[in-house]
Amino acid sequence: MGQEKLYGYNGKIIRINLSKEKLTFEEVPRKWLDKYLGGRGLAARYYYEEISPYTSPLSPENKLIIMTGPLTGTSVWGSSKAHIVTKSPLTNIYTVSNAGGHFGAYIKKAGYDGIIIEGRASKPSYISIIDDEVKISNAEDLWGLKINEAHKVLLDKLGDNNGTAACIGPAGEKLSRIASVLVDFPGSRRGGSFGRGGIGAVMGSKNLKGILVSGSKEVEVAEPDKLSEYLRSNISLLRETTGYHTKYGTAQYVDSLYELGAFPLMNFTKTRVEEHLIAKLSSKVFREEFVVRDVACYRCPIACGKYARPSSEYQKDLRSKPEYETIWSFGPQCGVFDYNYIIAANNFADDYGLDGISTGYVIGFSMELYEKGILDRGKTNGLELRFGNEEALIELTIQIGERRGFGEKLADGAVRAAQSIGHNTEYYAMHVKGMELTAYEPRAFYGMGLAYATSSRGACHNIGGWTIRDELLKPKIDRYAVKGKGLLVKTIQDVRGYIDSLGLCTIPRRSLNLTDTPSPEVLKFVTGVEPNEDLNTIGERVYNLERMILNREGVRRRDDMLPKRLMIEPIPDGPAKGHVLSPEIFNAMLDEYYAVRKWSVDGVVSEDIKTALNLP
Ligand code: SF4
């Protein structure tokens, strides 16, 4: 970049040490912005510098590194994202999570690009950032409040000013390793979450209930007229590429993934149920019978969030905003095919501040153990955990949030639950590096298995690579092919690396020409500077930096592995019947992946690629 005045950035961050009650305002090293853009990349660069491989996730030495990107808070659609990077208490390694909503935009409007929170407060506290006024305040009266209650108390402190907050609920306070941080008013007209990896527990370990942010500045853009014209001329492309998101949200994928035999049911034991059951989960039913309002992140015309309420008398006052993944986790993963209960369970997960994916996953996992006779009422505090027991789903979600009853056993995720239950039950825990799998059956499209295995944060379809479009929806490679999957996954991961570092949501990226062969026009209009290298190269640098961190924390090939079950048990039914990710298939894909990444056969970043990408 190389010019003095920064556009798209504020150029500074706040460092808040809760132990010392000390605030520092720091300039962001300019060369880091050039090399990592912002958001996920910039946060990883700080992590590389500041978090030792020996740091314990719930100790004061761990940090919450929150960063926005150059597009965050601008008029570019989808420019809502902030990222948190920290050491995960779920996986005990580096993790990264992003949230939309309004949190990132208000950090920018307050005049900062990011916040680093370190230490541990001596008593429950909250941070308020209102333009230049940054304070740490007592939150003893907030401790114990559910998420929406805590948000209300914090936002009331802003009076007439606009702003937002990121809060933990009781689950984060009780250090549940699947606790999340929720932004805005969760489940409401607004809202998003830093969901995965137990970031809520890191915040809880710091005695930090919430972060309140308000700002009055506009993010300065270098060429506002050209940016407006660019957005105007691309609006029809936006409508064309995201129309289904506006209508159905991510729920649209329930129909197509089920049809293709790639929608795992009941802890990955099947992909088929009676027609009348799956029909109840169609996106059309969701839209017509349950959605009451469309929800948009900061200045986003797509409004893919779908605010829903039960249509039956059951829990009719509850509201939540389930996504494709949480429809799956609280639904078919638990043998539940009724939106009334899915919306209700999702509502309770939000109330307590839980990651909806891991929470629903671990309930379905325990249901399989119950069906197998490994668990019984005596071991579940009286709960009959049969697949499809909707009341048990609701009760157990609340118990996990409160860390009581059988929920105490599940509140730290599937791996720790399996270790506590014993009887070799880890075989049934579908995870990679300690993070639970999501709503995609990798035996039905092999690239997804590679994406789960090599994701920078454990089993993840976002960071690891959303291969669904290229393998299933608009296939450009056979879903069962082995050759070519290494390159496919690397390409998608690198694209996601630069998108996340821009502070952009991935959904509208095609309408901004931010594809596999990106045009950086939109970034140039915002920053006024042509990036001096291809955006994919920056994405590749971000991914390699994350892998260097993971290598430093001990991650090797043995950790880039899928659950054993997926490698020996074929899918029993449906269009992908008989397919299995055998060790031969999986290792061939992994070898190719390491080769295209120029990593060693043990999955270590080579000196050559460090030099080529100018990495530390
Ligand atoms: S597309 Fe959806 S998730 Fe992305 S910024 Fe817009 S409303 Fe938020």
XYZ file of C-alpha atoms and ligand atoms in Angstrom:
624
model
C 0.000 0.000 0.000
C 2.633 2.508 1.054
C 0.651 5.803 1.397
C 0.248 7.870 4.574
C -3.504 8.402 4.922
C -5.423 5.211 5.595
C -8.834 4.634 4.091
C -10.921 1.645 5.131
C -8.813 1.314 8.269
C -8.512 3.327 11.460
C -4.933 2.184 11.882
C -5.178 1.553 15.615
C -6.347 -1.010 18.138
C -7.148 -0.950 21.854
C -5.303 -3.305 24.155
C -7.160 -3.904 27.408
C -5.419 -5.656 30.266
C -8.123 -6.708 32.715
C -5.681 -7.766 35.467
C -3.987 -4.370 35.549
C -7.078 -2.406 34.469
C -4.833 -0.822 31.876
C -5.722 0.506 28.438
C -3.241 1.056 25.634
C -3.921 2.481 22.197
C -1.583 1.039 19.602
C -0.934 1.575 15.928
C -1.360 -1.473 13.738
C 1.932 -2.219 11.950
C 1.342 -1.000 8.402
C 3.221 -3.900 6.865
C 0.799 -6.310 8.589
C -2.135 -4.600 6.873
C -0.365 -4.943 3.534
C 0.382 -8.621 4.071
C -2.680 -9.852 5.973
C -5.371 -7.232 5.105
C -7.199 -7.373 8.460
C -9.832 -9.560 10.157
C -8.783 -13.178 10.408
C -5.335 -12.660 8.881
C -4.415 -9.752 11.108
C -5.748 -11.521 14.210
C -3.671 -14.616 13.378
C -0.576 -12.403 12.996
C -1.093 -10.976 16.511
C -1.713 -14.511 17.853
C 1.524 -15.737 16.255
C 3.392 -12.980 18.063
C 1.662 -13.105 21.432
C 0.248 -16.540 22.346
C 2.720 -19.194 23.385
C 2.054 -22.850 22.517
C 2.116 -23.476 26.264
C -0.655 -20.992 27.060
C -3.578 -22.624 28.793
C -6.877 -21.578 27.122
C -8.637 -20.602 30.349
C -5.659 -18.864 31.949
C -5.143 -15.091 32.154
C -2.285 -15.518 29.659
C -4.719 -16.379 26.887
C -6.031 -13.421 24.894
C -9.124 -12.538 22.931
C -7.873 -10.966 19.725
C -10.775 -9.258 17.952
C -10.125 -7.779 14.518
C -12.129 -6.199 11.720
C -11.171 -5.897 8.062
C -10.839 -2.960 5.667
C -14.358 -3.527 4.312
C -16.015 -3.932 7.733
C -18.473 -1.147 8.435
C -18.421 0.281 4.886
C -21.363 0.397 2.501
C -20.194 -2.787 0.762
C -22.904 -5.388 1.227
C -21.888 -8.170 3.595
C -19.227 -5.980 5.201
C -20.300 -6.976 8.685
C -17.667 -9.367 9.912
C -15.397 -9.280 12.925
C -13.132 -12.181 13.872
C -11.979 -13.467 17.238
C -8.817 -15.508 17.447
C -7.813 -17.222 20.690
C -6.550 -20.526 22.123
C -9.601 -22.783 22.172
C -10.607 -24.553 25.386
C -12.457 -27.101 23.241
C -9.503 -28.130 21.044
C -6.560 -26.725 23.059
C -5.159 -25.201 19.857
C -5.553 -21.976 17.868
C -9.103 -21.179 16.881
C -10.862 -18.487 14.914
C -14.524 -17.541 14.789
C -16.423 -14.742 13.086
C -19.697 -12.962 13.716
C -21.831 -10.734 11.534
C -24.509 -8.477 12.951
C -23.302 -5.005 13.916
C -20.423 -5.606 16.332
C -17.562 -5.271 13.820
C -19.102 -2.195 12.205
C -19.371 -0.404 15.557
C -15.751 -1.184 16.447
C -14.832 0.614 13.238
C -17.267 3.460 13.896
C -15.733 3.930 17.336
C -12.397 4.510 15.628
C -10.562 1.194 15.968
C -9.635 -1.796 13.838
C -9.556 -4.218 16.713
C -9.429 -4.978 20.418
C -7.024 -7.245 22.288
C -8.238 -8.367 25.703
C -5.745 -9.930 28.094
C -5.458 -10.859 31.775
C -8.339 -11.604 34.111
C -10.567 -9.130 35.962
C -10.683 -9.543 39.737
C -14.497 -9.470 39.632
C -17.211 -9.715 36.975
C -16.722 -6.805 34.588
C -17.766 -5.388 31.269
C -15.916 -3.190 28.826
C -17.535 -0.159 27.241
C -16.083 1.520 24.181
C -17.917 4.685 23.242
C -15.781 6.509 20.718
C -12.669 7.643 22.624
C -14.068 6.728 26.021
C -13.022 3.205 26.952
C -13.809 1.845 30.417
C -13.787 -1.351 32.440
C -16.818 -1.429 34.768
C -18.324 -3.659 37.401
C -20.716 -6.307 36.038
C -21.601 -8.140 39.246
C -25.260 -7.265 38.647
C -25.046 -8.826 35.165
C -23.366 -12.083 36.193
C -25.830 -14.933 35.889
C -28.081 -13.137 33.405
C -29.092 -14.876 30.233
C -27.828 -13.373 27.025
C -30.786 -11.230 26.016
C -31.194 -9.887 29.552
C -27.506 -8.949 29.674
C -27.708 -7.283 26.266
C -30.683 -5.249 27.349
C -28.964 -3.969 30.488
C -25.833 -3.049 28.541
C -27.604 -1.398 25.620
C -29.753 0.635 27.996
C -26.532 2.263 29.194
C -26.151 3.844 25.749
C -29.294 5.952 26.145
C -30.135 7.410 22.764
C -26.877 6.360 21.143
C -26.800 3.518 18.680
C -24.470 0.660 19.444
C -24.207 -2.993 20.149
C -22.761 -5.536 22.542
C -21.099 -8.931 22.567
C -22.009 -10.986 25.660
C -21.645 -14.371 27.240
C -24.422 -16.203 29.026
C -24.408 -18.569 32.005
C -22.639 -21.237 29.903
C -19.627 -18.997 29.347
C -19.576 -17.987 33.002
C -19.525 -21.673 33.953
C -16.663 -22.254 31.510
C -18.519 -24.625 29.217
C -16.067 -25.465 26.456
C -18.885 -25.150 23.910
C -19.949 -21.685 25.088
C -20.240 -18.918 22.510
C -20.218 -15.126 22.454
C -23.398 -13.612 21.051
C -23.642 -10.185 19.480
C -26.525 -7.720 19.185
C -29.802 -9.181 20.445
C -29.402 -12.885 19.720
C -32.276 -14.536 17.946
C -33.949 -11.207 17.319
C -34.198 -8.848 14.378
C -30.475 -8.467 14.787
C -27.881 -10.889 16.002
C -24.924 -13.097 15.265
C -22.465 -15.157 17.216
C -18.842 -16.103 17.625
C -20.054 -19.652 17.861
C -17.458 -22.347 17.703
C -14.493 -23.397 19.792
C -15.618 -22.334 23.264
C -14.724 -18.660 22.940
C -17.467 -17.887 25.489
C -15.517 -19.861 28.094
C -12.364 -17.821 27.388
C -14.389 -14.679 28.016
C -15.893 -16.230 31.157
C -12.425 -17.180 32.433
C -11.538 -13.484 32.223
C -14.563 -12.541 34.332
C -15.767 -10.567 31.333
C -19.528 -10.544 30.794
C -19.715 -8.289 27.777
C -18.264 -5.662 25.484
C -20.456 -2.654 24.726
C -19.529 -0.624 21.634
C -20.858 2.574 20.177
C -19.272 4.921 17.684
C -20.217 8.050 15.830
C -17.667 8.037 13.034
C -18.143 6.830 9.478
C -15.523 4.536 8.018
C -13.651 6.718 5.535
C -13.593 5.357 2.018
C -11.076 6.588 -0.579
C -13.370 6.684 -3.618
C -16.973 6.813 -2.371
C -18.528 7.765 -5.723
C -16.788 4.989 -7.602
C -17.715 2.530 -4.856
C -21.401 3.544 -5.033
C -21.390 3.238 -8.802
C -19.704 -0.171 -8.587
C -22.291 -1.445 -6.125
C -25.140 -0.029 -8.220
C -23.881 -1.735 -11.350
C -23.523 -5.073 -9.550
C -26.913 -5.106 -7.828
C -28.530 -7.395 -10.400
C -25.650 -9.856 -10.027
C -26.209 -9.728 -6.272
C -29.909 -10.546 -6.698
C -29.135 -13.315 -9.137
C -26.523 -14.987 -6.901
C -28.165 -14.543 -3.496
C -31.930 -14.616 -4.181
C -32.420 -17.941 -2.437
C -30.567 -16.657 0.615
C -32.977 -13.739 0.798
C -35.977 -16.033 0.548
C -34.939 -19.087 2.556
C -31.639 -18.257 4.236
C -29.251 -21.166 4.628
C -32.257 -23.432 5.317
C -32.373 -23.826 1.509
C -29.639 -26.475 1.778
C -31.771 -28.906 3.797
C -33.672 -29.967 0.665
C -30.724 -30.269 -1.700
C -28.297 -31.943 0.718
C -30.929 -34.493 1.756
C -31.784 -35.171 -1.881
C -28.121 -35.835 -2.637
C -27.680 -38.185 0.330
C -25.240 -35.789 1.976
C -27.358 -34.741 4.985
C -26.264 -36.903 7.945
C -28.979 -38.132 10.275
C -28.848 -39.367 13.866
C -25.143 -39.071 14.500
C -24.104 -40.070 10.975
C -25.860 -43.469 11.135
C -28.129 -42.914 8.111
C -29.158 -40.490 5.377
C -32.751 -41.624 4.843
C -35.967 -41.422 6.884
C -39.646 -41.737 6.007
C -40.687 -39.145 3.431
C -43.263 -37.498 5.712
C -40.561 -36.743 8.316
C -38.083 -35.015 6.027
C -40.946 -33.195 4.282
C -41.616 -31.419 7.571
C -38.138 -29.890 7.381
C -38.324 -28.510 3.844
C -37.189 -24.922 3.418
C -40.636 -24.090 1.997
C -42.298 -25.257 5.210
C -39.767 -23.253 7.226
C -40.373 -20.099 5.203
C -44.160 -20.339 5.047
C -45.029 -21.653 8.483
C -42.304 -20.480 10.836
C -40.363 -17.440 9.586
C -41.784 -14.177 10.865
C -39.129 -11.723 9.768
C -35.977 -11.437 7.657
C -32.863 -10.340 9.530
C -29.975 -8.384 8.046
C -26.467 -7.728 9.267
C -25.027 -4.230 9.053
C -26.262 -2.591 5.812
C -26.756 -5.927 4.064
C -29.606 -6.086 1.511
C -29.543 -9.896 1.430
C -31.046 -10.334 4.903
C -30.375 -14.068 4.990
C -31.206 -14.399 8.716
C -34.646 -15.889 9.313
C -36.281 -14.952 12.577
C -38.724 -17.741 13.398
C -41.230 -18.777 16.032
C -42.958 -22.062 16.795
C -46.272 -22.379 14.988
C -47.820 -24.684 17.566
C -48.974 -23.834 21.058
C -45.784 -25.435 22.351
C -43.357 -22.732 23.555
C -45.147 -20.254 21.326
C -43.457 -17.238 22.899
C -39.974 -18.402 21.985
C -38.041 -16.965 19.048
C -34.777 -17.854 17.367
C -32.897 -17.646 14.101
C -31.839 -21.181 13.159
C -29.408 -21.668 10.294
C -28.899 -24.754 8.137
C -26.361 -26.109 10.644
C -28.502 -25.582 13.738
C -31.606 -26.898 11.964
C -29.517 -30.035 11.530
C -27.921 -30.158 14.973
C -31.154 -29.679 16.956
C -33.139 -31.568 14.314
C -32.061 -34.679 12.381
C -28.853 -35.103 14.402
C -31.209 -35.768 17.344
C -33.858 -37.573 15.257
C -36.159 -34.543 15.562
C -38.116 -33.481 12.482
C -40.227 -30.656 13.823
C -39.331 -26.970 13.499
C -41.286 -26.158 16.648
C -38.706 -27.958 18.783
C -35.718 -26.946 16.672
C -36.609 -23.260 17.065
C -37.209 -23.773 20.793
C -33.919 -25.615 21.409
C -32.057 -22.985 19.409
C -33.717 -20.302 21.526
C -32.481 -21.922 24.752
C -28.965 -22.368 23.349
C -28.957 -18.617 22.603
C -30.306 -17.799 26.073
C -27.478 -19.652 27.786
C -24.829 -18.659 25.263
C -24.051 -22.046 23.752
C -22.666 -22.984 20.354
C -25.774 -24.439 18.713
C -23.816 -26.803 16.472
C -21.801 -28.448 19.242
C -24.751 -28.475 21.648
C -27.151 -30.230 19.276
C -24.335 -32.481 18.118
C -23.455 -33.697 21.593
C -27.118 -34.344 22.451
C -27.500 -36.511 19.321
C -24.262 -38.286 20.208
C -25.614 -39.136 23.678
C -28.889 -40.302 22.094
C -26.999 -42.846 20.017
C -25.254 -44.131 23.153
C -28.661 -44.448 24.825
C -30.095 -46.343 21.859
C -27.097 -48.678 22.020
C -27.662 -49.342 25.720
C -24.385 -47.740 26.784
C -26.432 -45.087 28.587
C -29.660 -45.676 30.480
C -31.981 -43.657 32.676
C -29.776 -44.388 35.674
C -26.861 -42.678 33.958
C -28.806 -39.782 32.408
C -30.525 -38.592 35.592
C -33.798 -40.071 34.393
C -33.820 -38.702 30.828
C -34.977 -41.106 28.156
C -32.553 -40.083 25.446
C -34.117 -41.858 22.487
C -33.659 -40.312 19.045
C -36.677 -38.156 18.383
C -37.474 -37.406 22.030
C -38.247 -33.729 21.576
C -38.856 -32.954 25.242
C -35.494 -34.503 26.138
C -33.813 -32.317 23.490
C -35.196 -29.185 25.135
C -34.475 -30.318 28.696
C -30.921 -31.359 27.896
C -30.149 -28.095 26.074
C -31.117 -26.228 29.243
C -29.172 -28.641 31.464
C -26.040 -28.113 29.336
C -26.481 -24.339 29.625
C -26.767 -24.658 33.401
C -24.125 -27.374 33.737
C -26.398 -29.560 35.790
C -27.809 -33.071 35.664
C -26.632 -35.100 32.672
C -25.959 -31.778 30.930
C -22.863 -31.390 33.109
C -21.342 -34.391 31.305
C -22.010 -32.886 27.867
C -21.116 -29.247 28.577
C -17.503 -29.590 27.456
C -18.202 -31.172 24.074
C -18.310 -34.655 22.634
C -14.723 -35.801 23.215
C -14.719 -34.987 26.913
C -18.223 -36.471 27.249
C -16.992 -39.712 25.654
C -13.968 -39.811 27.940
C -16.204 -39.325 30.951
C -18.755 -41.952 29.851
C -16.033 -44.470 28.939
C -16.775 -47.794 27.158
C -14.729 -46.670 24.103
C -17.479 -44.230 23.198
C -15.027 -41.887 21.486
C -15.639 -44.055 18.419
C -19.130 -42.516 18.209
C -17.909 -38.934 18.763
C -17.664 -37.418 15.276
C -14.946 -34.809 15.638
C -11.648 -33.580 14.228
C -9.080 -32.233 16.693
C -11.812 -32.133 19.343
C -14.334 -30.031 17.370
C -17.586 -31.724 16.392
C -18.548 -32.282 12.753
C -21.292 -30.196 11.177
C -24.235 -30.864 8.870
C -22.394 -32.475 5.967
C -21.832 -36.212 5.408
C -18.256 -36.396 4.088
C -18.598 -39.989 2.856
C -21.059 -38.597 0.282
C -18.564 -36.106 -1.185
C -14.980 -36.797 -0.403
C -13.580 -33.278 -0.611
C -15.644 -32.381 2.440
C -13.763 -35.035 4.426
C -10.467 -33.457 3.450
C -11.830 -30.009 4.333
C -12.926 -31.161 7.797
C -9.553 -32.820 8.394
C -7.364 -29.905 7.348
C -9.400 -26.967 8.611
C -7.407 -24.588 10.794
C -9.780 -25.044 13.720
C -10.941 -28.666 13.763
C -13.970 -29.981 11.869
C -15.329 -26.923 10.115
C -17.092 -26.442 6.801
C -16.258 -22.728 6.627
C -12.582 -22.435 7.455
C -11.949 -25.946 6.114
C -13.604 -25.261 2.780
C -17.229 -25.250 1.632
C -16.812 -27.798 -1.160
C -20.580 -28.245 -1.485
C -20.928 -26.001 -4.535
C -18.065 -27.601 -6.472
C -18.811 -31.212 -5.561
C -22.610 -31.278 -5.217
C -24.641 -28.234 -6.239
C -22.829 -27.115 -9.410
C -20.332 -29.932 -9.669
C -17.106 -29.282 -11.490
C -15.469 -32.386 -10.049
C -16.914 -35.843 -9.342
C -17.916 -36.063 -5.703
C -16.224 -39.454 -5.271
C -13.093 -38.542 -7.200
C -9.877 -38.691 -5.207
C -7.522 -36.918 -7.574
C -8.037 -33.185 -7.647
C -9.546 -32.879 -4.169
C -6.307 -31.608 -2.639
C -6.209 -28.713 -5.082
C -9.942 -28.055 -4.721
C -9.786 -27.819 -0.935
C -6.644 -25.666 -0.946
C -8.227 -23.249 -3.449
C -11.429 -22.858 -1.432
C -9.506 -22.456 1.831
C -7.320 -19.706 0.361
C -10.329 -17.839 -1.033
C -11.981 -17.993 2.363
C -8.704 -16.782 3.894
C -8.775 -13.506 1.962
C -12.558 -13.031 2.255
C -12.353 -13.366 6.057
C -9.409 -10.998 6.148
C -11.365 -8.339 4.241
C -14.071 -8.409 6.945
C -16.599 -9.576 4.357
C -19.340 -12.182 4.540
C -18.789 -14.980 2.048
C -22.387 -15.058 0.746
C -22.254 -11.948 -1.504
C -18.650 -12.374 -2.581
C -19.463 -13.485 -6.140
C -21.466 -10.325 -6.782
C -18.329 -8.348 -5.848
C -16.156 -10.389 -8.232
C -14.311 -11.876 -5.281
C -14.108 -15.358 -6.739
C -11.359 -17.939 -7.225
C -9.867 -15.440 -9.684
C -10.647 -12.252 -7.801
C -10.768 -8.714 -9.048
C -9.731 -6.367 -6.197
C -11.745 -3.373 -7.475
C -13.986 -3.114 -4.436
C -10.985 -3.124 -2.095
C -9.285 -0.480 -4.209
C -12.308 1.829 -4.048
C -12.318 1.486 -0.254
C -8.584 1.802 0.482
C -7.568 3.860 -2.544
C -4.696 1.477 -3.161
C -4.259 -1.398 -5.560
C -3.079 -4.417 -3.534
C 0.435 -5.259 -4.634
C -0.319 -8.963 -4.884
C -3.152 -11.286 -5.829
C -5.802 -11.675 -3.106
C -5.480 -15.457 -3.341
C -1.819 -15.128 -2.385
C -2.865 -13.198 0.713
C -5.427 -15.911 1.516
C -2.743 -18.548 1.076
C -0.439 -16.599 3.382
C -3.147 -16.434 6.050
C -3.784 -20.182 5.819
C -0.086 -20.976 6.043
C 0.388 -18.647 9.001
C -2.414 -20.467 10.805
C -0.775 -23.785 9.981
C 2.578 -22.528 11.308
C 0.804 -21.708 14.566
C -0.818 -25.150 14.610
C 2.531 -26.820 13.865
C 4.043 -24.873 16.758
C 1.213 -26.185 18.947
C 2.046 -29.741 17.920
C -0.419 -30.399 15.071
C 0.827 -32.950 12.549
C -0.580 -35.410 10.009
C -1.864 -37.705 12.758
C -4.213 -34.868 13.816
C -5.527 -34.221 10.286
C -7.674 -37.316 10.573
C -11.353 -38.068 10.269
C -13.320 -40.037 12.869
C -12.490 -43.712 12.469
C -16.127 -44.582 11.929
C -16.281 -42.608 8.685
C -13.261 -44.554 7.416
C -14.615 -48.041 8.038
C -18.438 -47.916 8.026
C -20.030 -47.324 4.592
C -23.151 -45.153 4.319
C -26.013 -47.654 4.735
C -28.676 -46.033 2.556
C -29.623 -43.309 0.115
C -27.920 -42.025 -3.040
C -24.414 -42.347 -1.518
C -25.047 -45.855 -0.196
C -21.901 -47.978 0.132
C -19.437 -45.085 0.051
C -16.793 -44.834 2.733
C -13.714 -42.678 3.166
C -11.329 -45.587 3.512
C -7.809 -44.899 4.824
C -6.463 -45.451 1.277
C -8.821 -42.877 -0.241
C -8.340 -40.402 2.561
C -4.551 -40.660 2.666
C -4.305 -40.251 -1.120
C -6.286 -36.990 -0.864
C -4.220 -35.819 2.092
C -0.950 -36.549 0.256
C -2.125 -34.508 -2.704
C -3.263 -31.699 -0.421
C 0.085 -31.511 1.382
C 1.869 -31.589 -1.978
C -0.123 -28.684 -3.469
C 0.369 -26.769 -0.231
C 4.088 -27.584 -0.409
C 3.951 -28.906 3.152
C 5.935 -31.936 4.305
C 4.340 -35.396 4.275
C 3.802 -34.883 8.002
C 1.814 -31.696 7.382
C 4.476 -29.169 8.359
C 4.810 -25.839 6.525
C 8.061 -25.957 4.538
C 10.790 -23.316 4.604
C 10.262 -22.893 0.848
C 6.641 -21.856 1.200
C 7.474 -19.597 4.164
C 10.012 -17.806 1.981
C 7.712 -17.673 -1.047
C 4.896 -16.143 1.001
C 7.156 -13.885 3.042
C 6.025 -15.439 6.319
C 7.798 -14.905 9.645
S -25.523 -12.358 3.657
Fe -26.553 -12.839 5.581
S -24.880 -13.394 7.045
Fe -23.971 -12.342 5.269
S -23.832 -10.204 5.912
Fe -25.750 -10.428 4.757
S -27.332 -10.850 6.283
Fe -25.325 -11.190 7.278
